[in-house]
Coordinates of N, CA and C in Angstrom, one line a residue:
Chain K
Q3 N 25.2 -6.1 7.0 CA 24.1 -5.6 8.2 C 22.9 -6.1 8.4
V4 N 22.4 -5.7 8.9 CA 20.2 -6.4 9.2 C 19.6 -5.0 8.6
Q5 N 19.0 -6.4 7.4 CA 18.0 -6.0 6.4 C 16.7 -6.1 6.8
L6 N 16.1 -5.7 6.3 CA 14.3 -6.3 6.0 C 13.9 -5.7 5.1
V7 N 13.3 -6.5 4.2 CA 12.9 -5.4 2.8 C 11.6 -6.2 2.5
E8 N 10.2 -5.0 2.8 CA 9.3 -5.9 2.0 C 8.7 -5.3 0.6
S9 N 8.2 -6.6 0.0 CA 7.3 -6.4 -1.0 C 6.3 -6.9 -1.2
G10 N 5.5 -7.0 -2.3 CA 4.4 -7.7 -2.9 C 3.2 -6.4 -2.6
G11 N 3.4 -5.1 -2.2 CA 2.7 -4.1 -2.7 C 1.6 -3.7 -4.2
G12 N 1.0 -3.5 -4.7 CA 0.7 -3.0 -5.4 C -0.9 -1.8 -5.2
V13 N -1.5 -1.8 -6.5 CA -2.4 -0.7 -6.5 C -3.3 -3.1 -6.3
V14 N -5.2 -2.7 -5.7 CA -6.1 -3.1 -5.5 C -7.2 -3.3 -5.6
Q15 N -8.0 -3.9 -6.1 CA -9.0 -3.8 -5.9 C -10.0 -4.3 -4.0
P16 N -10.8 -2.6 -4.0 CA -11.4 -3.2 -2.8 C -12.6 -4.7 -2.7
G17 N -12.1 -5.6 -1.7 CA -12.9 -6.5 -1.5 C -11.8 -7.8 -2.0
R18 N -10.7 -7.4 -3.0 CA -9.8 -8.4 -3.1 C -8.5 -8.9 -2.2
S19 N -7.5 -9.6 -2.4 CA -6.2 -10.1 -1.9 C -5.5 -9.2 -2.1
L20 N -4.3 -9.5 -0.4 CA -2.9 -9.2 -1.6 C -1.6 -10.1 -0.2
R21 N -1.4 -10.2 -1.3 CA -0.1 -11.1 0.1 C 1.1 -10.0 -0.2
L22 N 2.1 -9.7 1.5 CA 2.9 -9.5 1.9 C 4.2 -10.0 2.1
S23 N 5.3 -9.6 1.7 CA 6.9 -10.3 2.9 C 7.4 -10.0 2.9
C24 N 8.5 -10.2 3.9 CA 9.6 -9.2 4.7 C 10.4 -10.3 4.5
A25 N 11.7 -10.1 4.1 CA 12.9 -10.8 3.9 C 13.4 -10.3 5.0
A26 N 14.2 -10.8 5.8 CA 15.1 -10.9 6.8 C 16.4 -11.0 6.8
S27 N 17.7 -10.5 6.8 CA 19.0 -10.5 6.7 C 20.2 -10.1 7.9
G28 N 21.1 -10.7 8.3 CA 21.8 -9.6 8.9 C 21.5 -10.0 10.7
F29 N 20.4 -10.6 10.5 CA 20.3 -11.1 11.9 C 19.5 -12.4 12.0
T30 N 19.8 -13.0 13.9 CA 18.9 -14.2 13.0 C 17.4 -14.1 13.7
F31 N 16.9 -13.9 12.3 CA 15.3 -14.7 12.8 C 14.3 -14.8 13.8
S32 N 15.3 -15.6 13.7 CA 13.9 -16.8 14.3 C 13.8 -16.6 15.7
R33 N 15.2 -15.5 16.5 CA 15.0 -15.2 18.2 C 13.8 -14.1 18.1
Y34 N 13.3 -13.4 17.1 CA 12.4 -12.4 17.4 C 11.3 -11.8 17.0
G35 N 10.5 -11.4 17.9 CA 9.2 -11.7 17.3 C 9.3 -10.4 16.2
M36 N 8.2 -10.2 15.3 CA 8.0 -9.6 14.3 C 6.3 -8.9 13.9
H37 N 6.8 -7.7 13.7 CA 5.0 -6.4 13.6 C 5.6 -6.5 12.2
W38 N 4.2 -5.7 11.5 CA 3.7 -4.9 10.5 C 2.9 -4.2 11.2
V39 N 3.5 -2.5 10.6 CA 3.2 -1.1 11.2 C 3.0 -0.8 9.9
R40 N 1.9 0.1 9.9 CA 0.9 0.3 8.3 C 1.3 2.9 8.9
Q41 N 1.1 2.9 7.8 CA 1.4 4.3 7.6 C 0.4 4.4 6.1
A42 N -0.8 5.1 6.5 CA -1.6 6.2 6.0 C -1.3 7.3 5.4
P43 N -1.2 7.5 3.9 CA -0.6 8.5 3.2 C -1.2 9.6 4.1
G44 N 0.2 10.7 4.5 CA -0.2 12.0 5.6 C 0.0 11.7 6.6
K45 N -0.7 10.6 7.2 CA -1.3 10.2 8.5 C 0.1 9.8 9.4
G46 N 0.3 9.1 10.6 CA 1.0 8.4 11.4 C 1.0 7.2 11.9
L47 N 1.8 6.2 12.5 CA 1.8 5.1 12.3 C 0.6 4.4 13.1
E48 N 0.4 3.2 12.6 CA -0.4 2.0 13.3 C -0.3 0.9 13.2
W49 N -0.4 0.4 14.1 CA -0.1 -1.4 15.0 C -1.0 -2.0 13.8
V50 N -0.4 -3.2 13.3 CA -1.1 -4.2 12.7 C -1.2 -5.0 13.4
A51 N -0.1 -6.0 13.2 CA -0.4 -7.5 13.8 C 1.0 -7.6 14.4
L52 N 1.2 -9.3 15.5 CA 2.6 -9.3 15.3 C 2.5 -10.9 16.0
I53 N 3.7 -11.4 15.3 CA 3.8 -12.6 15.5 C 4.8 -13.0 16.5
S54 N 4.4 -13.9 17.4 CA 5.9 -14.0 17.6 C 7.2 -14.9 18.0
Y55 N 8.5 -15.0 18.1 CA 9.5 -15.5 17.1 C 9.4 -16.6 17.1
D56 N 8.4 -17.2 17.2 CA 8.1 -18.4 17.2 C 7.4 -19.2 16.2
G57 N 6.2 -17.8 16.5 CA 5.1 -18.4 15.8 C 4.1 -19.1 16.6
S58 N 4.2 -19.3 17.6 CA 3.0 -19.5 19.0 C 1.8 -18.9 19.3
Y59 N 2.6 -17.8 19.4 CA 1.4 -16.3 18.9 C 1.2 -15.8 18.2
K60 N -0.2 -14.8 18.1 CA -0.5 -13.7 17.6 C -1.5 -13.1 17.6
Y61 N -0.8 -11.7 16.7 CA -2.2 -10.5 17.4 C -2.6 -9.5 16.7
Y62 N -3.6 -9.1 16.6 CA -3.5 -7.9 15.9 C -4.6 -7.1 15.9
G63 N -4.7 -5.6 15.3 CA -5.4 -4.8 16.0 C -6.3 -4.4 15.4
D64 N -7.1 -3.6 16.1 CA -9.4 -3.4 16.1 C -9.6 -3.6 14.4
S65 N -8.7 -2.8 13.5 CA -8.8 -2.4 12.4 C -9.0 -3.6 10.8
V66 N -8.5 -4.5 11.6 CA -7.8 -5.3 10.3 C -7.8 -7.2 11.1
R67 N -8.2 -6.7 12.3 CA -8.8 -8.4 12.9 C -9.9 -8.7 12.2
G68 N -9.4 -10.2 12.0 CA -10.5 -10.9 11.2 C -10.3 -10.9 9.5
R69 N -9.7 -9.8 9.4 CA -9.4 -9.9 7.8 C -7.4 -9.8 7.5
F70 N -7.7 -9.9 8.4 CA -5.4 -10.0 7.6 C -4.9 -11.5 9.0
S71 N -3.8 -11.9 8.1 CA -3.4 -13.2 8.8 C -1.8 -12.8 8.7
I72 N -1.4 -12.5 9.8 CA 0.1 -12.8 9.7 C 0.6 -13.4 10.0
S73 N 1.9 -14.7 9.5 CA 2.3 -15.3 9.4 C 4.2 -15.2 9.6
R74 N 4.9 -15.9 9.7 CA 6.6 -16.7 9.3 C 7.0 -18.2 8.9
D75 N 7.7 -18.4 8.5 CA 8.5 -19.2 8.0 C 10.3 -18.8 8.5
N76 N 10.9 -19.1 9.6 CA 12.0 -19.2 10.2 C 13.0 -20.1 9.4
S77 N 12.4 -20.8 8.8 CA 13.3 -21.5 7.7 C 14.5 -21.0 6.4
K78 N 13.3 -19.6 6.5 CA 12.8 -18.9 5.3 C 13.9 -17.7 5.1
N79 N 13.4 -17.5 6.6 CA 13.4 -16.2 7.6 C 13.3 -14.9 6.1
T80 N 11.7 -15.2 6.5 CA 10.7 -14.5 5.8 C 9.4 -14.0 6.9
L81 N 8.8 -13.3 6.6 CA 8.1 -12.9 7.4 C 6.4 -12.5 6.2
Y82 N 5.5 -12.7 6.8 CA 4.1 -12.5 5.5 C 3.1 -11.6 6.4
L83 N 2.2 -10.7 5.6 CA 0.8 -10.3 5.6 C 0.3 -10.8 4.4
Q84 N -0.6 -12.0 4.9 CA -1.5 -12.2 4.3 C -3.2 -10.8 4.1
M85 N -3.8 -10.1 3.3 CA -5.0 -9.2 4.3 C -5.6 -9.7 2.8
S86 N -6.3 -9.9 3.0 CA -8.7 -10.9 2.6 C -8.8 -8.8 2.6
S87 N -10.3 -9.0 2.2 CA -12.3 -7.7 2.2 C -11.4 -7.3 2.1
L88 N -10.2 -6.6 1.2 CA -9.1 -5.3 1.2 C -10.8 -3.7 1.1
R89 N -10.0 -2.9 2.3 CA -11.0 -2.1 2.0 C -10.4 -0.2 1.4
T90 N -11.0 0.8 1.3 CA -10.1 1.8 0.5 C -9.4 2.2 2.2
E91 N -9.4 2.3 2.7 CA -8.9 2.1 4.3 C -8.2 2.2 4.6
D92 N -7.4 0.6 3.7 CA -6.5 -0.1 4.0 C -5.1 0.5 3.4
T93 N -5.2 1.4 2.8 CA -4.0 2.4 1.6 C -3.7 3.3 2.3
A94 N -2.2 2.2 2.3 CA -0.6 3.0 3.4 C 0.4 2.1 2.8
V95 N 1.9 3.0 3.5 CA 2.8 2.3 3.3 C 2.9 1.1 4.5
Y96 N 3.2 0.1 4.2 CA 3.5 -0.7 5.2 C 4.6 -1.3 5.3
Y97 N 5.4 -1.9 6.2 CA 6.5 -1.5 7.4 C 6.4 -3.0 8.0
C98 N 7.6 -3.5 7.8 CA 7.6 -5.2 8.9 C 8.5 -4.5 9.6
A99 N 8.9 -4.8 11.3 CA 9.8 -4.0 11.4 C 10.8 -5.3 13.1
S100 N 11.3 -5.2 13.2 CA 11.8 -6.6 14.3 C 11.6 -5.8 16.4
W101 N 11.2 -7.0 17.2 CA 11.0 -6.1 18.5 C 11.5 -6.8 18.7
D102 N 12.4 -6.3 19.9 CA 13.3 -6.5 20.9 C 12.9 -6.5 22.4
G103 N 12.5 -7.9 22.5 CA 12.2 -7.9 24.1 C 10.5 -8.6 24.0
H104 N 9.4 -7.7 25.2 CA 7.9 -8.5 25.5 C 6.8 -7.5 25.6
N105 N 6.9 -6.7 26.3 CA 5.7 -6.0 26.9 C 6.8 -4.6 27.6
D106 N 8.2 -4.7 27.2 CA 8.7 -3.4 27.6 C 10.3 -3.5 25.8
G107 N 9.6 -4.3 25.1 CA 10.6 -4.0 24.3 C 10.3 -2.5 23.2
Y108 N 10.2 -2.8 22.4 CA 10.7 -1.8 21.5 C 11.4 -2.3 19.4
Y109 N 10.9 -1.4 19.0 CA 10.9 -1.6 17.3 C 12.7 -0.9 17.2
D110 N 13.5 -2.4 16.9 CA 15.0 -2.3 16.6 C 15.4 -1.7 14.9
Q111 N 14.9 -2.7 14.4 CA 14.9 -2.8 12.9 C 13.5 -2.2 12.1
W112 N 13.9 -1.6 11.3 CA 13.0 -1.2 10.4 C 12.9 -1.4 8.7
G113 N 12.0 -2.3 8.1 CA 12.0 -2.7 6.4 C 12.1 -1.0 6.2
Q114 N 12.1 -0.4 4.8 CA 11.8 0.6 3.9 C 10.3 1.0 3.3
G115 N 9.6 -0.7 4.1 CA 8.1 -0.4 3.5 C 8.2 -0.6 2.1
T116 N 5.9 -0.7 1.6 CA 5.8 -1.3 0.5 C 4.1 -0.8 0.7
L117 N 4.6 0.2 -0.7 CA 3.1 1.1 -0.9 C 1.8 -0.6 -1.0
V118 N 0.7 -0.2 -0.4 CA -0.6 -0.9 -0.9 C -1.4 0.4 -1.5
T119 N -2.4 0.0 -2.7 CA -2.8 0.7 -2.9 C -4.1 0.3 -3.0
V120 N -5.3 1.0 -2.3 CA -6.9 0.0 -2.2 C -7.6 0.4 -3.1
S121 N -8.4 0.3 -4.7 CA -8.6 1.9 -5.2 C -9.7 1.0 -5.9
S122 N -10.7 0.7 -6.6 CA -11.3 0.4 -7.9 C -11.0 1.1 -9.0
Chain F
Q28 N -8.0 8.3 15.7 CA -7.9 8.0 17.2 C -7.2 7.1 17.6
S29 N -5.6 8.1 17.8 CA -4.5 7.3 18.2 C -4.8 7.0 19.9
V30 N -3.7 6.2 19.9 CA -3.6 5.4 21.0 C -3.3 5.8 22.2
L31 N -1.6 7.1 22.4 CA -1.3 8.0 22.7 C -1.4 8.8 22.4
T32 N -1.6 10.2 22.8 CA -1.5 11.9 22.5 C -0.7 12.8 23.3
Q33 N 0.3 13.3 21.8 CA 0.9 13.5 21.1 C 0.4 15.5 20.8
P34 N 1.3 16.5 20.9 CA 0.8 17.9 19.6 C 0.8 17.6 18.7
P35 N 0.4 18.3 18.0 CA 0.5 17.2 16.2 C 1.7 18.5 15.5
S36 N 2.3 19.3 16.7 CA 2.9 20.3 15.8 C 4.7 21.0 17.0
A37 N 5.8 21.4 16.6 CA 6.3 21.8 17.5 C 7.4 22.1 16.7
S38 N 8.3 23.2 17.7 CA 9.2 24.5 16.1 C 10.0 24.7 17.1
G39 N 11.6 25.6 16.4 CA 12.1 26.0 17.8 C 13.5 26.4 16.4
T40 N 14.1 27.1 17.0 CA 15.4 28.1 15.9 C 16.3 27.3 16.1
P41 N 17.8 27.3 15.7 CA 18.7 26.5 16.0 C 19.6 26.8 17.1
G42 N 19.9 25.6 17.8 CA 20.3 26.1 18.8 C 19.8 26.1 20.5
Q43 N 17.7 25.8 20.1 CA 17.2 26.2 21.3 C 16.9 24.5 21.4
R44 N 16.4 24.5 22.6 CA 15.9 22.9 23.4 C 14.1 22.8 23.1
V45 N 14.0 22.2 22.8 CA 13.1 21.5 22.4 C 11.7 20.7 23.4
T46 N 10.6 20.4 24.2 CA 10.3 19.0 24.4 C 9.1 19.2 23.9
I47 N 8.8 17.4 22.9 CA 7.5 17.3 22.8 C 7.4 16.1 23.9
S48 N 5.1 16.5 23.8 CA 5.0 15.0 24.8 C 3.6 14.4 24.5
C49 N 3.8 13.4 25.7 CA 3.0 12.0 25.1 C 2.5 12.0 26.3
S50 N 1.1 12.1 26.5 CA 0.4 11.3 27.4 C -0.6 10.0 26.8
G51 N -0.6 8.7 28.0 CA -1.4 7.7 27.7 C -1.9 7.2 29.2
S52 N -2.4 5.9 29.0 CA -3.1 5.4 30.4 C -2.1 4.5 31.4
S53 N -3.4 4.2 32.0 CA -2.6 3.4 33.3 C -2.5 1.9 33.0
S54 N -2.7 1.5 31.5 CA -2.3 0.3 30.1 C -1.5 0.8 29.5
S55 N -1.7 1.7 29.5 CA -0.2 2.0 29.3 C 0.8 2.7 29.0
V56 N 1.3 3.7 28.8 CA 2.7 4.6 29.1 C 2.6 3.9 31.2
G57 N 1.2 3.8 31.8 CA 1.6 4.1 32.8 C 1.9 2.7 33.2
S58 N 2.4 1.5 33.2 CA 2.6 -0.1 32.9 C 3.2 -0.2 31.7
N59 N 4.0 0.6 31.1 CA 5.2 0.0 30.2 C 5.8 1.4 29.8
P60 N 7.1 0.9 29.3 CA 8.4 1.2 29.3 C 8.0 2.2 27.7
V61 N 8.3 3.7 27.2 CA 7.8 4.2 26.4 C 9.2 4.9 25.3
N62 N 8.4 4.4 24.4 CA 9.6 4.7 23.0 C 10.4 5.7 21.9
W63 N 10.6 6.2 21.4 CA 10.6 7.5 20.3 C 11.2 7.1 19.1
Y64 N 10.5 7.0 18.0 CA 10.9 6.9 17.1 C 11.1 8.2 15.8
Q65 N 12.1 8.6 15.3 CA 12.0 9.2 14.8 C 11.6 9.0 12.8
Q66 N 11.1 10.1 12.2 CA 10.8 9.6 10.5 C 10.9 10.6 10.2
L67 N 12.1 11.1 9.3 CA 13.0 12.1 8.1 C 11.6 12.0 7.2
P68 N 11.7 12.8 6.3 CA 10.6 12.8 5.4 C 11.3 11.7 4.6
G69 N 10.1 10.5 3.9 CA 10.1 10.2 2.6 C 10.9 8.8 3.4
T70 N 11.3 8.9 4.9 CA 12.1 7.6 5.4 C 11.1 6.3 6.3
A71 N 11.8 5.1 6.6 CA 11.1 4.6 7.5 C 10.9 5.8 8.8
P72 N 10.1 4.9 9.7 CA 11.1 5.5 11.3 C 12.0 4.4 12.0
K73 N 13.1 5.0 12.1 CA 14.2 5.5 13.5 C 14.4 5.1 14.6
L74 N 14.2 4.2 15.8 CA 14.5 4.1 17.0 C 15.4 6.0 17.3
L75 N 15.1 6.4 18.0 CA 15.1 7.3 18.4 C 15.9 7.2 21.0
I76 N 14.4 6.6 21.1 CA 14.9 6.7 22.3 C 14.1 5.1 23.1
Y77 N 14.3 4.3 23.6 CA 13.7 2.9 24.3 C 14.0 3.5 26.1
N78 N 13.2 2.6 26.3 CA 12.8 2.1 27.5 C 12.8 3.4 28.1
N79 N 12.3 4.4 28.1 CA 12.0 5.8 28.3 C 13.2 6.9 28.1
N80 N 14.0 6.0 28.6 CA 15.4 7.3 28.3 C 16.9 6.4 27.8
Q81 N 16.9 5.9 27.0 CA 17.7 4.9 27.3 C 17.9 5.1 25.4
R82 N 19.0 6.1 25.2 CA 19.5 6.0 23.2 C 20.5 5.2 22.5
P83 N 20.3 4.5 21.1 CA 21.0 3.6 20.6 C 22.0 3.7 20.0
S84 N 23.3 3.7 20.0 CA 24.5 3.6 20.0 C 24.5 4.6 18.8
G85 N 24.6 5.7 18.2 CA 24.3 6.9 17.0 C 24.3 7.6 17.4
V86 N 23.3 7.5 18.2 CA 21.5 9.1 18.3 C 23.1 9.4 19.6
P87 N 22.9 10.7 19.1 CA 23.7 12.2 19.7 C 22.7 12.1 21.4
D88 N 23.6 12.6 22.2 CA 23.1 12.9 23.5 C 22.2 14.4 23.8
R89 N 22.1 14.7 23.0 CA 21.2 15.9 22.8 C 19.9 15.7 22.7
F90 N 19.2 13.8 22.6 CA 18.2 13.4 22.4 C 18.2 12.9 23.7
S91 N 17.1 14.0 25.0 CA 16.9 12.4 25.7 C 14.9 12.2 26.3
G92 N 14.7 11.1 26.8 CA 13.5 11.6 26.8 C 13.2 10.9 28.9
S93 N 11.7 10.7 28.9 CA 11.5 11.3 30.4 C 10.4 10.6 30.6
K94 N 10.0 9.6 32.1 CA 7.9 9.1 32.0 C 8.1 9.7 33.4
S95 N 7.1 10.2 33.7 CA 5.9 10.2 34.7 C 4.6 9.7 34.9
G96 N 4.7 8.8 36.1 CA 3.3 8.6 35.7 C 2.7 8.4 34.3
T97 N 2.3 8.9 33.5 CA 1.4 7.7 32.5 C 1.5 8.8 31.4
S98 N 2.7 10.0 31.7 CA 2.4 10.7 30.6 C 4.3 10.7 30.0
A99 N 4.6 10.9 29.3 CA 6.6 10.5 28.6 C 6.3 12.3 27.9
S100 N 8.4 12.7 28.0 CA 8.1 13.7 27.0 C 9.8 13.5 26.1
L101 N 10.0 14.2 24.9 CA 10.8 14.1 24.7 C 12.0 15.1 24.5
A102 N 12.5 15.5 24.7 CA 13.6 17.0 24.7 C 15.1 16.4 23.4
I103 N 14.8 18.2 23.0 CA 16.2 17.8 21.8 C 16.9 19.0 22.5
S104 N 18.0 18.8 23.1 CA 18.5 20.0 23.2 C 19.5 20.8 22.2
G105 N 20.5 21.9 21.6 CA 20.6 22.3 21.1 C 20.3 22.1 19.6
L106 N 19.2 22.5 18.7 CA 18.2 21.9 17.8 C 18.9 21.8 17.0
Q107 N 18.9 21.4 15.9 CA 20.1 21.3 14.8 C 18.6 21.4 13.4
S108 N 19.1 21.3 11.7 CA 18.7 21.3 10.7 C 18.1 20.0 11.0
E109 N 18.5 19.0 10.9 CA 18.7 18.3 10.2 C 17.2 17.2 11.3
D110 N 17.1 17.8 12.6 CA 15.9 17.3 13.4 C 14.5 17.6 12.7
E111 N 14.7 18.2 11.8 CA 13.2 18.3 11.6 C 12.8 17.3 10.9
A112 N 11.8 16.3 11.8 CA 11.4 15.5 11.3 C 9.7 14.9 12.0
D113 N 9.8 13.8 11.3 CA 8.1 13.5 12.6 C 8.7 12.8 13.6
Y114 N 8.3 13.1 14.6 CA 8.8 12.1 15.6 C 7.0 11.2 16.6
Y115 N 7.3 10.3 16.6 CA 6.3 9.8 17.2 C 6.8 8.7 18.6
C116 N 6.0 8.9 19.7 CA 5.6 7.8 20.5 C 5.2 6.7 20.8
A117 N 5.6 5.7 21.3 CA 5.0 4.4 21.7 C 4.7 4.0 23.0
S118 N 4.5 2.8 23.3 CA 4.4 2.4 24.3 C 3.4 0.9 24.6
W119 N 3.5 -0.3 24.8 CA 3.1 -1.6 24.7 C 1.7 -0.9 25.9
D120 N 0.4 -1.1 24.9 CA -0.9 -1.0 25.3 C -1.1 -2.7 25.7
D121 N -1.6 -3.0 27.2 CA -2.4 -4.1 27.5 C -3.7 -4.8 27.5
T122 N -3.8 -3.6 27.0 CA -5.4 -3.9 26.6 C -5.1 -4.5 24.6
L123 N -4.3 -3.8 24.1 CA -4.7 -3.3 23.0 C -3.3 -5.3 22.7
S124 N -2.4 -5.7 23.7 CA -2.0 -6.9 23.5 C -1.0 -6.8 22.2
G125 N -0.3 -5.6 22.6 CA 0.0 -5.1 21.4 C 0.6 -3.2 21.8
P126 N 1.5 -2.6 20.4 CA 1.6 -1.9 20.4 C 1.5 -0.6 20.5
G127 N 0.7 0.4 21.2 CA -0.4 2.0 20.9 C 1.0 3.0 19.5
F128 N 0.8 3.9 19.3 CA 1.6 4.8 18.8 C 0.6 6.1 19.3
G129 N 1.8 7.6 19.6 CA 1.4 8.9 19.5 C 0.4 9.4 18.4
G130 N 0.2 10.5 18.2 CA -0.4 10.4 16.2 C 0.7 11.0 15.6
G131 N 2.0 11.0 16.2 CA 3.1 12.1 15.3 C 2.9 13.9 16.0
T132 N 4.2 14.0 16.2 CA 5.0 15.6 16.1 C 5.3 15.8 15.1
K133 N 5.2 16.5 14.2 CA 6.2 17.3 13.7 C 6.4 18.7 13.9
L134 N 8.8 18.5 14.0 CA 8.9 19.6 13.9 C 9.9 20.0 13.1
T135 N 9.0 21.4 13.6 CA 9.8 22.4 12.6 C 11.5 23.4 12.9
V136 N 12.9 23.2 12.5 CA 13.4 23.9 12.8 C 13.3 25.7 11.9
L137 N 12.9 26.8 12.6 CA 12.6 27.4 12.3 C 13.8 28.6 11.8

């Protein structure tokens, strides 16, 4: 069955870096755009970043542009999020999700999420 | 500040019909389809409605979606206790070059 499994979360000090991973299985990973979406404690969903199926284009939300970098390795069926210059407001559960379509698309599968806590 | 606007809460009794609204702009809902996600407590979101009014397999037909102009709505008929969850609308935003979410609506089954 389709599975997305995030890892790499934890507690990190402000200004430091962290890399999240998302291992995909059960579907043809290389054919799907992939996104990171986050949810701060008790808050709603916020889109973070997206990467096209082949990695040729990437877009970022305003709050993370210039600090976060999304990438993928289709040979390993894995999505990454490199987070730098972390701020306390980046504290959230980070979900990876597969995107079916283009601007007419939707999230058809979600991972279980990994918690990132930015605190001194 | 969310890209799309939803009421923060909604409620109903078992068997009732409830609707949740979602308002966007010409660059989001006005130009692109709306999707709805259900998030049960402590779990990841799950696709509930896609392309304005399509249900993935396994989603009961009690759930329905509609869109008109820059607004959309989710209707739940025959409300059940297990429908108690947070509901999010989402739509691609041409200005963001990415999807925008509503702030979420917490549905309480009284």
